[in-house]
Amino acid sequence: MKIGQILSSRPDLLGPVIVDELKNLRDDVEPISVEVIEGLIDAELGEPWSEIFSSINVEPTGSASLAQVHKGVLRKGAKRVALKVRRPGIERGLNSDMEILGWLAKNLHRRLKELQPYDLPSIVEALEAGLLQELDFRNEAVNSRIFNEQNPYKEEVFAPFVYEDLSSKRLLVMEHVEGESADEADWSLEKKKALACKGGESMFHQILVEGFFHADPHPGNVLVSSDGRLCLLDWGLTGQLTQAMRWILADLLEAVVKQDARKLVRVTRQINRDKPPVDEQRLEIEITHVLNRHGKDFKVNQAGGNHARPCESVVEERNKNVP
């Protein structure tokens, strides 16, 4: 399911018909009965849910691969919340699936030389580590809080507030955000572009400036709130970059903007230093070809927002610290 969710954002690879079907894996998986959900909530709270919540909606607002979400109302303050409950038995199924994927990746890596540069076994290991991280909702609670504390664009982009005292490994209680999916909003092209620029600048800041970022921002995890802000959901999977990694990435982006193929090759060589050597001359020719085809489009898109600011600040930081 997780791989299907990832592919659901790639119509360029699979085409619109298949992608439309895969979108159902984001929040339209077969739901668990409310009786089971209530039992799970009681177990995680250590007391009947009715002691904490005045009501919990029978119908889920979303049912995805790892969890199911229900609306509820807190007794204290009558605040509307969303309860994210982990599917029972999901850990056992995940271990079985990853064992099969790991076996397949190792055999493909050993038998097909053209796939060896991708290091499929390492990709599967990273996928498994990320999924295991997502299974513990305490990670998501902390990640949401860290993002909101670091976020300089609070008037435009935010993560839901999490009630950490009510949350646990299998239960996440957070504020309920009214809104609609970013890819389903029926707005003008101008407004969609403005929202895309907000989201883009936030992601650039997360990755390049903070080095801490949302690692699964597919459309199912991006909500447009009723007050017109972007709400980033599902902080179970995040990425972390070191200072050196951020400097390399900033150099990479700067080279793309300046359409400097030779610099792109140099930066790529830095990233690729622990991998098999590549034909740098051929790589520069192919990079030049891509930049000639798409470089102007990148500059046009960049002009629509302030995405360059985080990149420029990181380049300045690097220049001050590196002789």
Short mmCIF file of N, CA, C and O in Angstrom, two decimals, residues 2 5 25-27 64-69 84 130-131 133-137 139-141 143-144 147 158-160 162 172 174-175 177 206 212-223 231-239:
data_model
loop_
_atom_site.label_atom_id
_atom_site.label_comp_id
_atom_site.label_asym_id
_atom_site.label_seq_id
_atom_site.Cartn_x
_atom_site.Cartn_y
_atom_site.Cartn_z
N LYS A 2 1.93 1.24 0.83
CA LYS A 2 2.78 2.42 0.93
C LYS A 2 3.45 2.73 -0.41
O LYS A 2 3.53 3.88 -0.82
N GLN A 5 0.92 4.32 -2.61
CA GLN A 5 0.70 5.72 -2.26
C GLN A 5 1.78 6.62 -2.88
O GLN A 5 1.49 7.71 -3.37
N LEU A 25 -5.62 4.48 -2.23
CA LEU A 25 -4.83 3.92 -1.15
C LEU A 25 -4.45 4.96 -0.11
O LEU A 25 -3.97 4.62 0.97
N ARG A 26 -4.66 6.25 -0.42
CA ARG A 26 -4.27 7.29 0.53
C ARG A 26 -5.17 7.31 1.75
O ARG A 26 -4.71 7.43 2.88
N ASP A 27 -6.48 7.24 1.54
CA ASP A 27 -7.39 7.32 2.68
C ASP A 27 -8.70 6.57 2.44
O ASP A 27 -9.71 6.87 3.05
N ALA A 64 -6.47 4.53 6.05
CA ALA A 64 -5.29 4.33 5.21
C ALA A 64 -4.58 3.03 5.58
O ALA A 64 -5.09 2.22 6.34
N SER A 65 -3.37 2.86 5.05
CA SER A 65 -2.67 1.59 5.18
C SER A 65 -2.26 1.28 6.61
O SER A 65 -2.27 0.13 7.03
N LEU A 66 -1.87 2.31 7.37
CA LEU A 66 -1.38 2.08 8.72
C LEU A 66 -2.37 2.42 9.82
O LEU A 66 -2.27 1.89 10.93
N ALA A 67 -3.31 3.31 9.52
CA ALA A 67 -4.18 3.81 10.58
C ALA A 67 -5.54 4.25 10.04
O ALA A 67 -5.76 4.33 8.83
N GLN A 68 -6.43 4.53 11.00
CA GLN A 68 -7.77 5.00 10.68
C GLN A 68 -8.04 6.23 11.54
O GLN A 68 -7.62 6.30 12.69
N VAL A 69 -8.74 7.23 10.98
CA VAL A 69 -8.97 8.50 11.67
C VAL A 69 -10.46 8.72 11.89
O VAL A 69 -11.27 8.52 10.98
N LYS A 84 -6.35 9.37 15.56
CA LYS A 84 -5.70 8.48 14.61
C LYS A 84 -5.33 7.19 15.35
O LYS A 84 -4.54 7.22 16.30
N GLY A 130 11.76 3.56 7.88
CA GLY A 130 10.78 4.65 7.88
C GLY A 130 9.40 4.17 8.31
O GLY A 130 8.71 4.84 9.08
N LEU A 131 9.00 3.00 7.83
CA LEU A 131 7.68 2.46 8.19
C LEU A 131 7.61 2.11 9.67
O LEU A 131 6.59 2.34 10.32
N GLN A 133 9.26 3.56 11.97
CA GLN A 133 9.18 4.86 12.65
C GLN A 133 7.74 5.38 12.63
O GLN A 133 7.25 5.91 13.63
N GLU A 134 7.07 5.20 11.51
CA GLU A 134 5.68 5.66 11.39
C GLU A 134 4.73 4.90 12.31
O GLU A 134 3.69 5.43 12.70
N LEU A 135 5.06 3.65 12.64
CA LEU A 135 4.16 2.84 13.46
C LEU A 135 4.05 3.36 14.89
O LEU A 135 3.08 3.07 15.59
N ASP A 136 5.04 4.09 15.35
CA ASP A 136 5.02 4.64 16.70
C ASP A 136 4.55 6.09 16.63
O ASP A 136 5.30 6.98 16.24
N PHE A 137 3.30 6.32 16.99
CA PHE A 137 2.70 7.65 16.85
C PHE A 137 3.33 8.69 17.78
O PHE A 137 3.11 9.89 17.60
N ASN A 139 6.41 9.32 17.80
CA ASN A 139 7.34 10.02 16.90
C ASN A 139 6.61 11.12 16.14
O ASN A 139 7.12 12.24 15.98
N GLU A 140 5.42 10.80 15.64
CA GLU A 140 4.66 11.79 14.89
C GLU A 140 4.29 12.99 15.76
O GLU A 140 4.33 14.14 15.30
N ALA A 141 3.93 12.72 17.02
CA ALA A 141 3.58 13.81 17.94
C ALA A 141 4.76 14.76 18.13
O ALA A 141 4.61 15.99 18.05
N ASN A 143 7.44 15.07 16.16
CA ASN A 143 7.81 15.70 14.89
C ASN A 143 6.90 16.88 14.56
O ASN A 143 7.36 17.92 14.07
N SER A 144 5.59 16.73 14.82
CA SER A 144 4.64 17.83 14.57
C SER A 144 4.99 19.04 15.42
O SER A 144 4.97 20.18 14.94
N PHE A 147 8.19 20.76 14.13
CA PHE A 147 7.94 21.57 12.93
C PHE A 147 7.27 22.89 13.29
O PHE A 147 7.68 23.96 12.81
N PHE A 158 1.12 25.10 8.42
CA PHE A 158 1.17 24.63 9.81
C PHE A 158 0.91 23.13 9.87
O PHE A 158 0.49 22.51 8.89
N ALA A 159 1.18 22.55 11.04
CA ALA A 159 0.83 21.16 11.34
C ALA A 159 -0.20 21.19 12.46
O ALA A 159 -0.19 22.09 13.30
N PRO A 160 -1.11 20.21 12.52
CA PRO A 160 -2.10 20.20 13.58
C PRO A 160 -1.45 20.11 14.96
O PRO A 160 -0.44 19.42 15.14
N VAL A 162 -0.95 18.64 18.50
CA VAL A 162 -1.13 17.28 19.01
C VAL A 162 -1.26 17.32 20.53
O VAL A 162 -0.47 17.97 21.22
N LEU A 172 -3.05 8.66 18.35
CA LEU A 172 -2.64 10.06 18.22
C LEU A 172 -3.89 10.93 18.27
O LEU A 172 -4.82 10.74 17.48
N MET A 174 -5.18 14.78 17.97
CA MET A 174 -4.74 16.09 17.49
C MET A 174 -5.95 16.97 17.17
O MET A 174 -7.08 16.47 17.08
N GLU A 175 -5.69 18.25 17.00
CA GLU A 175 -6.78 19.15 16.66
C GLU A 175 -7.39 18.75 15.31
O GLU A 175 -6.68 18.31 14.41
N VAL A 177 -8.80 19.71 11.85
CA VAL A 177 -8.65 20.84 10.93
C VAL A 177 -9.67 20.70 9.82
O VAL A 177 -9.68 19.71 9.09
N GLN A 206 12.41 23.87 5.26
CA GLN A 206 12.57 22.66 6.07
C GLN A 206 13.84 21.91 5.69
O GLN A 206 14.63 21.51 6.55
N PHE A 212 15.40 19.51 8.75
CA PHE A 212 14.38 18.62 9.31
C PHE A 212 13.12 18.83 8.49
O PHE A 212 12.59 19.93 8.43
N PHE A 213 12.62 17.76 7.84
CA PHE A 213 11.55 17.99 6.88
C PHE A 213 10.55 16.83 6.82
O PHE A 213 10.87 15.69 7.16
N HIS A 214 9.36 17.16 6.37
CA HIS A 214 8.30 16.19 6.13
C HIS A 214 8.74 15.32 4.95
O HIS A 214 9.02 15.81 3.87
N ALA A 215 8.81 13.99 5.17
CA ALA A 215 9.37 13.11 4.14
C ALA A 215 8.30 12.37 3.34
O ALA A 215 8.64 11.51 2.53
N ASP A 216 7.03 12.71 3.54
CA ASP A 216 5.97 12.02 2.81
C ASP A 216 4.85 12.99 2.41
O ASP A 216 3.69 12.78 2.71
N PRO A 217 5.21 14.08 1.69
CA PRO A 217 4.22 15.13 1.40
C PRO A 217 3.39 14.87 0.14
O PRO A 217 3.27 15.73 -0.72
N HIS A 218 2.82 13.65 0.01
CA HIS A 218 1.94 13.41 -1.14
C HIS A 218 0.62 14.15 -0.91
O HIS A 218 0.31 14.57 0.22
N PRO A 219 -0.19 14.37 -1.96
CA PRO A 219 -1.40 15.19 -1.83
C PRO A 219 -2.36 14.76 -0.73
O PRO A 219 -3.07 15.59 -0.16
N GLY A 220 -2.38 13.47 -0.38
CA GLY A 220 -3.25 13.01 0.69
C GLY A 220 -2.83 13.52 2.06
O GLY A 220 -3.62 13.51 3.00
N ASN A 221 -1.59 14.00 2.18
CA ASN A 221 -1.09 14.53 3.45
C ASN A 221 -1.04 16.06 3.46
O ASN A 221 -0.45 16.64 4.38
N VAL A 222 -1.63 16.69 2.46
CA VAL A 222 -1.66 18.15 2.40
C VAL A 222 -3.12 18.61 2.34
O VAL A 222 -3.85 18.28 1.41
N LEU A 223 -3.52 19.35 3.36
CA LEU A 223 -4.89 19.83 3.46
C LEU A 223 -4.90 21.35 3.35
O LEU A 223 -4.00 22.02 3.86
N CYS A 231 -2.13 22.84 5.55
CA CYS A 231 -1.93 22.03 6.74
C CYS A 231 -1.21 20.75 6.33
O CYS A 231 -1.72 19.97 5.51
N LEU A 232 -0.02 20.52 6.88
CA LEU A 232 0.76 19.33 6.58
C LEU A 232 0.43 18.25 7.60
O LEU A 232 0.70 18.41 8.79
N LEU A 233 -0.15 17.15 7.13
CA LEU A 233 -0.57 16.05 7.98
C LEU A 233 0.46 14.93 7.99
O LEU A 233 1.35 14.89 7.14
N ASP A 234 0.29 14.00 8.92
CA ASP A 234 1.07 12.76 8.96
C ASP A 234 2.57 13.01 9.04
O ASP A 234 3.31 12.81 8.07
N TRP A 235 3.03 13.38 10.22
CA TRP A 235 4.45 13.65 10.45
C TRP A 235 5.19 12.43 10.98
O TRP A 235 6.23 12.55 11.63
N GLY A 236 4.66 11.24 10.69
CA GLY A 236 5.31 10.02 11.16
C GLY A 236 6.64 9.77 10.49
O GLY A 236 7.53 9.15 11.06
N LEU A 237 6.79 10.24 9.25
CA LEU A 237 8.02 10.01 8.50
C LEU A 237 8.68 11.36 8.19
O LEU A 237 8.11 12.17 7.45
N THR A 238 9.85 11.58 8.76
CA THR A 238 10.58 12.82 8.53
C THR A 238 12.01 12.50 8.11
O THR A 238 12.50 11.39 8.29
N GLY A 239 12.67 13.51 7.53
CA GLY A 239 14.06 13.35 7.14
C GLY A 239 14.94 14.32 7.91
O GLY A 239 14.46 15.34 8.41
#
